[in-house]
Amino acid sequence: MFPPASYEYPKTRYFAEYLNFESTENLFDVLDNQSKIIQSLYQNLSPEQWTYAYAPGKWTLQQLLGHLIDTERILSYRTLCISRGEQQSLPGFDENTYLENAHYENQNPDLILQQYLLTRQATTALLQSFSPEQWNTIGTANGNSVSVRAISWMIAGHEKHHLGILKERYGL
């Protein structure tokens, strides 16, 4: 699945940053490689590493993984809704409020990693079910017109962004 055309998503900083992929990249290969990287990075963390934050007030590694899960679930839901012809505007979300109310810091790290892997598996299965027409369907999310293809690539782009943060700021 090729990256979206510029008319398929709003001209915001996040979309421009997150949809920065080569035209030859395949979405399913990117998603698969990302999940392997995340699993490799997280599966051998010590309890102390799970609770590490690179600065006061920043998310721990445990919370960051929870944020990836929540965001992927929301973006995947948006692809489902829009692919099925939803005409209502889908709501935005505040990632800090979601994280605060998720209490990932109190959850079992192994189960958080399992949630991540299962969420990715479910996302991939959903995306693989779309017809060419569904990939091109445009709906409204967070007040912006966006295609199923663009949201799908946003899942990969959002994770690509956070993989960079894991490397640069967390030293993983």
Short mmCIF file of N, CA and C in Angstrom, two decimals:
data_model
loop_
_atom_site.label_atom_id
_atom_site.label_comp_id
_atom_site.label_asym_id
_atom_site.label_seq_id
_atom_site.Cartn_x
_atom_site.Cartn_y
_atom_site.Cartn_z
N MET A 1 0.85 -1.18 0.00
CA MET A 1 0.00 0.00 0.00
C MET A 1 0.89 1.23 0.00
N PHE A 2 0.71 2.08 -0.98
CA PHE A 2 1.54 3.26 -1.16
C PHE A 2 1.09 4.41 -0.26
N PRO A 3 1.98 5.34 0.05
CA PRO A 3 1.61 6.49 0.89
C PRO A 3 0.54 7.36 0.23
N PRO A 4 -0.17 8.15 1.02
CA PRO A 4 -1.26 8.97 0.48
C PRO A 4 -0.77 10.18 -0.31
N ALA A 5 -1.64 10.64 -1.19
CA ALA A 5 -1.38 11.88 -1.92
C ALA A 5 -1.69 13.06 -1.00
N SER A 6 -1.15 14.21 -1.31
CA SER A 6 -1.27 15.37 -0.42
C SER A 6 -2.72 15.83 -0.24
N TYR A 7 -3.61 15.54 -1.18
CA TYR A 7 -5.01 15.96 -1.03
C TYR A 7 -5.78 15.07 -0.06
N GLU A 8 -5.15 13.98 0.40
CA GLU A 8 -5.85 13.02 1.26
C GLU A 8 -5.76 13.35 2.75
N TYR A 9 -5.10 14.41 3.11
CA TYR A 9 -4.93 14.72 4.52
C TYR A 9 -4.75 16.23 4.70
N PRO A 10 -5.02 16.75 5.91
CA PRO A 10 -4.88 18.19 6.15
C PRO A 10 -3.41 18.62 6.17
N LYS A 11 -3.20 19.87 5.90
CA LYS A 11 -1.83 20.42 5.86
C LYS A 11 -1.45 20.92 7.26
N THR A 12 -1.29 19.97 8.17
CA THR A 12 -0.87 20.32 9.53
C THR A 12 0.54 19.81 9.75
N ARG A 13 1.18 20.32 10.77
CA ARG A 13 2.55 19.91 11.10
C ARG A 13 2.63 18.41 11.34
N TYR A 14 1.67 17.86 12.09
CA TYR A 14 1.72 16.44 12.41
C TYR A 14 1.61 15.57 11.18
N PHE A 15 0.67 15.88 10.31
CA PHE A 15 0.52 15.07 9.11
C PHE A 15 1.77 15.18 8.24
N ALA A 16 2.29 16.37 8.09
CA ALA A 16 3.50 16.55 7.26
C ALA A 16 4.67 15.75 7.83
N GLU A 17 4.83 15.79 9.15
CA GLU A 17 5.94 15.06 9.78
C GLU A 17 5.70 13.56 9.74
N TYR A 18 4.51 13.12 10.09
CA TYR A 18 4.24 11.70 10.24
C TYR A 18 4.10 10.97 8.90
N LEU A 19 3.76 11.68 7.84
CA LEU A 19 3.57 11.02 6.54
C LEU A 19 4.79 11.16 5.65
N ASN A 20 5.94 11.29 6.26
CA ASN A 20 7.20 11.44 5.53
C ASN A 20 7.78 10.05 5.23
N PHE A 21 7.24 9.40 4.20
CA PHE A 21 7.70 8.08 3.78
C PHE A 21 8.07 8.13 2.31
N GLU A 22 8.92 7.22 1.92
CA GLU A 22 9.28 7.09 0.50
C GLU A 22 8.10 6.48 -0.26
N SER A 23 7.92 6.89 -1.49
CA SER A 23 6.80 6.39 -2.29
C SER A 23 6.91 4.89 -2.57
N THR A 24 8.09 4.33 -2.39
CA THR A 24 8.29 2.90 -2.63
C THR A 24 8.04 2.05 -1.39
N GLU A 25 7.85 2.67 -0.24
CA GLU A 25 7.65 1.90 0.99
C GLU A 25 6.27 1.25 0.99
N ASN A 26 6.20 0.08 1.61
CA ASN A 26 4.96 -0.66 1.72
C ASN A 26 4.47 -0.57 3.17
N LEU A 27 3.24 -0.13 3.34
CA LEU A 27 2.69 0.08 4.68
C LEU A 27 2.79 -1.16 5.55
N PHE A 28 2.45 -2.30 5.00
CA PHE A 28 2.44 -3.52 5.82
C PHE A 28 3.84 -3.94 6.24
N ASP A 29 4.81 -3.71 5.37
CA ASP A 29 6.20 -3.99 5.75
C ASP A 29 6.65 -3.04 6.86
N VAL A 30 6.28 -1.78 6.74
CA VAL A 30 6.65 -0.79 7.76
C VAL A 30 6.04 -1.16 9.10
N LEU A 31 4.74 -1.47 9.12
CA LEU A 31 4.06 -1.83 10.36
C LEU A 31 4.68 -3.08 10.99
N ASP A 32 4.97 -4.07 10.17
CA ASP A 32 5.58 -5.31 10.67
C ASP A 32 6.96 -5.05 11.26
N ASN A 33 7.78 -4.29 10.55
CA ASN A 33 9.12 -3.97 11.06
C ASN A 33 9.06 -3.17 12.35
N GLN A 34 8.15 -2.23 12.42
CA GLN A 34 8.01 -1.43 13.64
C GLN A 34 7.65 -2.30 14.84
N SER A 35 6.70 -3.20 14.65
CA SER A 35 6.30 -4.03 15.79
C SER A 35 7.45 -4.94 16.25
N LYS A 36 8.27 -5.39 15.32
CA LYS A 36 9.43 -6.20 15.69
C LYS A 36 10.43 -5.36 16.49
N ILE A 37 10.62 -4.12 16.07
CA ILE A 37 11.54 -3.23 16.79
C ILE A 37 11.03 -2.95 18.20
N ILE A 38 9.76 -2.60 18.31
CA ILE A 38 9.18 -2.30 19.63
C ILE A 38 9.28 -3.53 20.53
N GLN A 39 8.93 -4.69 20.01
CA GLN A 39 9.01 -5.90 20.82
C GLN A 39 10.45 -6.14 21.28
N SER A 40 11.39 -5.97 20.39
CA SER A 40 12.80 -6.17 20.73
C SER A 40 13.26 -5.18 21.80
N LEU A 41 12.86 -3.93 21.67
CA LEU A 41 13.27 -2.91 22.63
C LEU A 41 12.66 -3.14 24.01
N TYR A 42 11.41 -3.55 24.06
CA TYR A 42 10.68 -3.62 25.33
C TYR A 42 10.75 -4.97 26.03
N GLN A 43 10.94 -6.05 25.30
CA GLN A 43 10.79 -7.36 25.94
C GLN A 43 11.84 -7.66 26.99
N ASN A 44 12.98 -7.01 26.94
CA ASN A 44 14.04 -7.32 27.91
C ASN A 44 14.33 -6.18 28.88
N LEU A 45 13.41 -5.22 28.99
CA LEU A 45 13.62 -4.12 29.93
C LEU A 45 13.52 -4.61 31.37
N SER A 46 14.34 -4.08 32.22
CA SER A 46 14.23 -4.36 33.65
C SER A 46 13.06 -3.54 34.21
N PRO A 47 12.58 -3.89 35.41
CA PRO A 47 11.52 -3.08 36.02
C PRO A 47 11.90 -1.60 36.15
N GLU A 48 13.16 -1.34 36.45
CA GLU A 48 13.61 0.05 36.57
C GLU A 48 13.56 0.77 35.23
N GLN A 49 13.90 0.07 34.16
CA GLN A 49 13.88 0.68 32.84
C GLN A 49 12.46 1.00 32.39
N TRP A 50 11.51 0.15 32.72
CA TRP A 50 10.11 0.42 32.35
C TRP A 50 9.64 1.75 32.95
N THR A 51 10.14 2.09 34.11
CA THR A 51 9.68 3.31 34.80
C THR A 51 10.59 4.51 34.56
N TYR A 52 11.54 4.37 33.64
CA TYR A 52 12.47 5.45 33.33
C TYR A 52 11.82 6.50 32.44
N ALA A 53 12.01 7.77 32.82
CA ALA A 53 11.64 8.92 31.99
C ALA A 53 12.90 9.75 31.81
N TYR A 54 13.12 10.27 30.63
CA TYR A 54 14.37 10.98 30.33
C TYR A 54 14.46 12.36 31.00
N ALA A 55 13.33 12.86 31.50
CA ALA A 55 13.32 14.15 32.21
C ALA A 55 12.09 14.19 33.11
N PRO A 56 12.13 15.01 34.16
CA PRO A 56 10.95 15.14 35.03
C PRO A 56 9.74 15.61 34.22
N GLY A 57 8.60 14.98 34.48
CA GLY A 57 7.37 15.35 33.80
C GLY A 57 7.19 14.71 32.43
N LYS A 58 8.17 13.94 31.97
CA LYS A 58 8.06 13.24 30.70
C LYS A 58 7.56 11.83 30.95
N TRP A 59 7.04 11.21 29.91
CA TRP A 59 6.47 9.87 30.04
C TRP A 59 7.57 8.84 30.31
N THR A 60 7.21 7.84 31.10
CA THR A 60 8.09 6.70 31.29
C THR A 60 8.02 5.83 30.04
N LEU A 61 8.95 4.90 29.93
CA LEU A 61 8.90 3.96 28.80
C LEU A 61 7.59 3.18 28.81
N GLN A 62 7.10 2.87 29.99
CA GLN A 62 5.84 2.15 30.14
C GLN A 62 4.68 3.01 29.62
N GLN A 63 4.66 4.27 30.00
CA GLN A 63 3.61 5.17 29.55
C GLN A 63 3.69 5.43 28.05
N LEU A 64 4.90 5.55 27.52
CA LEU A 64 5.05 5.79 26.09
C LEU A 64 4.48 4.62 25.29
N LEU A 65 4.73 3.40 25.73
CA LEU A 65 4.16 2.25 25.04
C LEU A 65 2.63 2.29 25.13
N GLY A 66 2.12 2.66 26.28
CA GLY A 66 0.67 2.81 26.42
C GLY A 66 0.11 3.87 25.47
N HIS A 67 0.83 4.95 25.31
CA HIS A 67 0.42 6.00 24.36
C HIS A 67 0.38 5.46 22.94
N LEU A 68 1.37 4.65 22.57
CA LEU A 68 1.35 4.04 21.23
C LEU A 68 0.11 3.17 21.04
N ILE A 69 -0.23 2.41 22.06
CA ILE A 69 -1.40 1.54 22.00
C ILE A 69 -2.67 2.37 21.83
N ASP A 70 -2.86 3.35 22.70
CA ASP A 70 -4.07 4.18 22.64
C ASP A 70 -4.21 4.87 21.29
N THR A 71 -3.11 5.44 20.81
CA THR A 71 -3.17 6.17 19.55
C THR A 71 -3.49 5.23 18.39
N GLU A 72 -2.86 4.07 18.37
CA GLU A 72 -3.15 3.13 17.29
C GLU A 72 -4.59 2.66 17.33
N ARG A 73 -5.11 2.43 18.51
CA ARG A 73 -6.52 2.02 18.62
C ARG A 73 -7.45 3.10 18.07
N ILE A 74 -7.17 4.33 18.41
CA ILE A 74 -8.01 5.43 17.95
C ILE A 74 -7.91 5.60 16.43
N LEU A 75 -6.69 5.59 15.91
CA LEU A 75 -6.52 5.75 14.47
C LEU A 75 -7.11 4.56 13.71
N SER A 76 -6.96 3.38 14.24
CA SER A 76 -7.53 2.20 13.61
C SER A 76 -9.07 2.30 13.59
N TYR A 77 -9.63 2.75 14.69
CA TYR A 77 -11.09 2.95 14.76
C TYR A 77 -11.54 3.96 13.71
N ARG A 78 -10.76 5.01 13.53
CA ARG A 78 -11.10 5.99 12.51
C ARG A 78 -11.10 5.37 11.11
N THR A 79 -10.12 4.50 10.84
CA THR A 79 -10.11 3.85 9.52
C THR A 79 -11.35 2.97 9.34
N LEU A 80 -11.73 2.28 10.40
CA LEU A 80 -12.93 1.44 10.35
C LEU A 80 -14.16 2.29 10.04
N CYS A 81 -14.34 3.35 10.81
CA CYS A 81 -15.53 4.20 10.64
C CYS A 81 -15.60 4.80 9.24
N ILE A 82 -14.51 5.40 8.81
CA ILE A 82 -14.52 6.07 7.51
C ILE A 82 -14.65 5.05 6.38
N SER A 83 -14.01 3.91 6.49
CA SER A 83 -14.11 2.88 5.44
C SER A 83 -15.53 2.35 5.31
N ARG A 84 -16.29 2.44 6.39
CA ARG A 84 -17.67 1.95 6.38
C ARG A 84 -18.67 3.03 6.02
N GLY A 85 -18.17 4.22 5.68
CA GLY A 85 -19.06 5.28 5.22
C GLY A 85 -19.59 6.21 6.28
N GLU A 86 -18.98 6.23 7.44
CA GLU A 86 -19.42 7.14 8.51
C GLU A 86 -19.42 8.58 8.01
N GLN A 87 -20.52 9.27 8.22
CA GLN A 87 -20.65 10.65 7.78
C GLN A 87 -20.43 11.66 8.90
N GLN A 88 -20.48 11.20 10.14
CA GLN A 88 -20.26 12.08 11.28
C GLN A 88 -18.77 12.36 11.43
N SER A 89 -18.44 13.54 11.91
CA SER A 89 -17.05 13.87 12.20
C SER A 89 -16.60 13.09 13.43
N LEU A 90 -15.49 12.40 13.31
CA LEU A 90 -14.96 11.64 14.43
C LEU A 90 -14.18 12.58 15.35
N PRO A 91 -14.29 12.39 16.66
CA PRO A 91 -13.66 13.33 17.59
C PRO A 91 -12.15 13.21 17.64
N GLY A 92 -11.51 14.28 18.06
CA GLY A 92 -10.08 14.26 18.37
C GLY A 92 -9.90 13.68 19.76
N PHE A 93 -8.67 13.70 20.23
CA PHE A 93 -8.41 13.24 21.59
C PHE A 93 -7.18 13.94 22.13
N ASP A 94 -7.15 14.07 23.44
CA ASP A 94 -6.00 14.67 24.12
C ASP A 94 -5.16 13.54 24.69
N GLU A 95 -3.99 13.32 24.09
CA GLU A 95 -3.16 12.18 24.48
C GLU A 95 -2.73 12.23 25.94
N ASN A 96 -2.57 13.42 26.50
CA ASN A 96 -2.17 13.52 27.91
C ASN A 96 -3.32 13.11 28.83
N THR A 97 -4.53 13.51 28.51
CA THR A 97 -5.69 13.11 29.31
C THR A 97 -5.91 11.61 29.21
N TYR A 98 -5.79 11.07 28.01
CA TYR A 98 -5.94 9.63 27.85
C TYR A 98 -4.91 8.88 28.68
N LEU A 99 -3.67 9.32 28.60
CA LEU A 99 -2.61 8.63 29.33
C LEU A 99 -2.82 8.74 30.84
N GLU A 100 -3.22 9.91 31.28
CA GLU A 100 -3.46 10.12 32.72
C GLU A 100 -4.55 9.17 33.22
N ASN A 101 -5.58 8.96 32.40
CA ASN A 101 -6.70 8.12 32.81
C ASN A 101 -6.50 6.64 32.52
N ALA A 102 -5.49 6.28 31.77
CA ALA A 102 -5.23 4.88 31.45
C ALA A 102 -4.50 4.16 32.58
N HIS A 103 -3.70 4.90 33.34
CA HIS A 103 -2.94 4.34 34.46
C HIS A 103 -2.01 3.21 34.02
N TYR A 104 -1.36 3.41 32.88
CA TYR A 104 -0.41 2.40 32.42
C TYR A 104 0.71 2.16 33.43
N GLU A 105 1.04 3.18 34.21
CA GLU A 105 2.12 3.03 35.19
C GLU A 105 1.78 2.01 36.28
N ASN A 106 0.50 1.67 36.41
CA ASN A 106 0.08 0.69 37.41
C ASN A 106 -0.20 -0.68 36.81
N GLN A 107 0.02 -0.83 35.52
CA GLN A 107 -0.28 -2.08 34.84
C GLN A 107 0.98 -2.95 34.71
N ASN A 108 0.76 -4.21 34.52
CA ASN A 108 1.85 -5.17 34.34
C ASN A 108 2.53 -4.89 32.99
N PRO A 109 3.83 -4.61 33.01
CA PRO A 109 4.53 -4.30 31.77
C PRO A 109 4.42 -5.38 30.69
N ASP A 110 4.46 -6.65 31.10
CA ASP A 110 4.34 -7.73 30.12
C ASP A 110 2.98 -7.69 29.43
N LEU A 111 1.94 -7.34 30.19
CA LEU A 111 0.60 -7.26 29.60
C LEU A 111 0.45 -6.03 28.70
N ILE A 112 1.16 -4.97 29.02
CA ILE A 112 1.15 -3.79 28.14
C ILE A 112 1.79 -4.15 26.81
N LEU A 113 2.91 -4.83 26.85
CA LEU A 113 3.56 -5.25 25.61
C LEU A 113 2.65 -6.20 24.83
N GLN A 114 1.96 -7.08 25.53
CA GLN A 114 1.02 -7.98 24.85
C GLN A 114 -0.11 -7.17 24.20
N GLN A 115 -0.62 -6.16 24.91
CA GLN A 115 -1.65 -5.30 24.32
C GLN A 115 -1.15 -4.64 23.04
N TYR A 116 0.09 -4.16 23.09
CA TYR A 116 0.66 -3.52 21.91
C TYR A 116 0.68 -4.50 20.73
N LEU A 117 1.22 -5.70 20.96
CA LEU A 117 1.35 -6.68 19.88
C LEU A 117 -0.02 -7.10 19.34
N LEU A 118 -0.98 -7.30 20.22
CA LEU A 118 -2.32 -7.68 19.77
C LEU A 118 -3.02 -6.53 19.04
N THR A 119 -2.80 -5.31 19.50
CA THR A 119 -3.38 -4.15 18.81
C THR A 119 -2.81 -4.05 17.40
N ARG A 120 -1.50 -4.23 17.26
CA ARG A 120 -0.88 -4.17 15.93
C ARG A 120 -1.41 -5.28 15.04
N GLN A 121 -1.58 -6.47 15.61
CA GLN A 121 -2.10 -7.59 14.83
C GLN A 121 -3.52 -7.28 14.36
N ALA A 122 -4.35 -6.74 15.24
CA ALA A 122 -5.73 -6.41 14.87
C ALA A 122 -5.77 -5.28 13.84
N THR A 123 -4.90 -4.29 14.01
CA THR A 123 -4.84 -3.19 13.05
C THR A 123 -4.47 -3.71 11.67
N THR A 124 -3.44 -4.52 11.61
CA THR A 124 -2.98 -5.06 10.33
C THR A 124 -4.06 -5.88 9.66
N ALA A 125 -4.75 -6.71 10.41
CA ALA A 125 -5.83 -7.53 9.85
C ALA A 125 -6.95 -6.64 9.30
N LEU A 126 -7.30 -5.59 10.04
CA LEU A 126 -8.34 -4.68 9.55
C LEU A 126 -7.90 -4.00 8.26
N LEU A 127 -6.69 -3.46 8.25
CA LEU A 127 -6.22 -2.75 7.07
C LEU A 127 -6.13 -3.68 5.86
N GLN A 128 -5.74 -4.91 6.07
CA GLN A 128 -5.64 -5.86 4.96
C GLN A 128 -7.01 -6.22 4.39
N SER A 129 -8.07 -5.96 5.13
CA SER A 129 -9.42 -6.29 4.67
C SER A 129 -10.01 -5.22 3.74
N PHE A 130 -9.38 -4.05 3.65
CA PHE A 130 -9.97 -2.96 2.88
C PHE A 130 -9.85 -3.18 1.39
N SER A 131 -10.90 -2.82 0.69
CA SER A 131 -10.90 -2.83 -0.78
C SER A 131 -10.22 -1.55 -1.28
N PRO A 132 -9.86 -1.49 -2.56
CA PRO A 132 -9.29 -0.24 -3.10
C PRO A 132 -10.21 0.97 -2.88
N GLU A 133 -11.50 0.76 -2.99
CA GLU A 133 -12.44 1.87 -2.77
C GLU A 133 -12.40 2.35 -1.33
N GLN A 134 -12.29 1.41 -0.39
CA GLN A 134 -12.25 1.80 1.02
C GLN A 134 -10.97 2.57 1.34
N TRP A 135 -9.84 2.18 0.76
CA TRP A 135 -8.58 2.90 1.00
C TRP A 135 -8.72 4.36 0.58
N ASN A 136 -9.49 4.61 -0.45
CA ASN A 136 -9.63 5.96 -1.00
C ASN A 136 -10.76 6.77 -0.35
N THR A 137 -11.53 6.15 0.52
CA THR A 137 -12.65 6.84 1.15
C THR A 137 -12.14 7.97 2.03
N ILE A 138 -12.83 9.10 1.91
CA ILE A 138 -12.46 10.28 2.71
C ILE A 138 -13.59 10.57 3.68
N GLY A 139 -13.22 10.83 4.92
CA GLY A 139 -14.17 11.19 5.96
C GLY A 139 -13.62 12.35 6.75
N THR A 140 -14.22 12.58 7.91
CA THR A 140 -13.79 13.70 8.74
C THR A 140 -13.41 13.20 10.13
N ALA A 141 -12.20 13.58 10.55
CA ALA A 141 -11.72 13.24 11.89
C ALA A 141 -11.07 14.48 12.48
N ASN A 142 -11.46 14.79 13.70
CA ASN A 142 -10.91 15.96 14.40
C ASN A 142 -11.09 17.22 13.56
N GLY A 143 -12.22 17.30 12.84
CA GLY A 143 -12.56 18.48 12.05
C GLY A 143 -11.84 18.59 10.72
N ASN A 144 -11.11 17.56 10.31
CA ASN A 144 -10.34 17.60 9.06
C ASN A 144 -10.75 16.47 8.13
N SER A 145 -10.76 16.75 6.83
CA SER A 145 -10.97 15.71 5.82
C SER A 145 -9.71 14.88 5.71
N VAL A 146 -9.91 13.56 5.70
CA VAL A 146 -8.76 12.65 5.68
C VAL A 146 -9.20 11.32 5.09
N SER A 147 -8.29 10.69 4.35
CA SER A 147 -8.60 9.39 3.76
C SER A 147 -8.22 8.25 4.70
N VAL A 148 -8.81 7.09 4.42
CA VAL A 148 -8.46 5.88 5.16
C VAL A 148 -6.96 5.60 4.97
N ARG A 149 -6.45 5.78 3.76
CA ARG A 149 -5.03 5.54 3.49
C ARG A 149 -4.16 6.46 4.35
N ALA A 150 -4.51 7.74 4.43
CA ALA A 150 -3.70 8.69 5.21
C ALA A 150 -3.71 8.33 6.69
N ILE A 151 -4.86 7.97 7.22
CA ILE A 151 -4.91 7.59 8.64
C ILE A 151 -4.08 6.34 8.88
N SER A 152 -4.16 5.40 7.95
CA SER A 152 -3.39 4.16 8.09
C SER A 152 -1.90 4.45 8.13
N TRP A 153 -1.44 5.32 7.25
CA TRP A 153 -0.02 5.70 7.25
C TRP A 153 0.32 6.54 8.48
N MET A 154 -0.67 7.24 9.04
CA MET A 154 -0.43 8.00 10.27
C MET A 154 -0.07 7.05 11.42
N ILE A 155 -0.66 5.87 11.43
CA ILE A 155 -0.32 4.88 12.46
C ILE A 155 1.18 4.60 12.39
N ALA A 156 1.66 4.34 11.18
CA ALA A 156 3.09 4.06 11.00
C ALA A 156 3.93 5.30 11.27
N GLY A 157 3.46 6.46 10.82
CA GLY A 157 4.22 7.69 11.02
C GLY A 157 4.31 8.11 12.47
N HIS A 158 3.23 7.92 13.21
CA HIS A 158 3.23 8.23 14.64
C HIS A 158 4.24 7.34 15.36
N GLU A 159 4.24 6.07 15.00
CA GLU A 159 5.19 5.16 15.65
C GLU A 159 6.62 5.47 15.22
N LYS A 160 6.82 5.82 13.96
CA LYS A 160 8.15 6.22 13.48
C LYS A 160 8.67 7.40 14.30
N HIS A 161 7.80 8.37 14.55
CA HIS A 161 8.16 9.53 15.37
C HIS A 161 8.62 9.09 16.76
N HIS A 162 7.86 8.21 17.38
CA HIS A 162 8.20 7.79 18.75
C HIS A 162 9.39 6.83 18.78
N LEU A 163 9.62 6.08 17.73
CA LEU A 163 10.85 5.28 17.68
C LEU A 163 12.07 6.20 17.67
N GLY A 164 11.95 7.33 17.00
CA GLY A 164 13.03 8.32 17.03
C GLY A 164 13.26 8.87 18.43
N ILE A 165 12.18 9.13 19.14
CA ILE A 165 12.29 9.62 20.52
C ILE A 165 12.91 8.55 21.42
N LEU A 166 12.51 7.31 21.23
CA LEU A 166 13.09 6.22 22.04
C LEU A 166 14.61 6.16 21.85
N LYS A 167 15.04 6.39 20.64
CA LYS A 167 16.47 6.36 20.34
C LYS A 167 17.18 7.60 20.87
N GLU A 168 16.65 8.78 20.56
CA GLU A 168 17.31 10.03 20.88
C GLU A 168 17.25 10.41 22.35
N ARG A 169 16.10 10.21 22.98
CA ARG A 169 15.92 10.70 24.34
C ARG A 169 15.97 9.62 25.42
N TYR A 170 15.65 8.39 25.03
CA TYR A 170 15.67 7.30 26.01
C TYR A 170 16.89 6.42 25.86
N GLY A 171 17.64 6.60 24.79
CA GLY A 171 18.85 5.83 24.58
C GLY A 171 18.63 4.38 24.22
N LEU A 172 17.47 4.07 23.64
CA LEU A 172 17.19 2.67 23.25
C LEU A 172 17.52 2.45 21.78
#
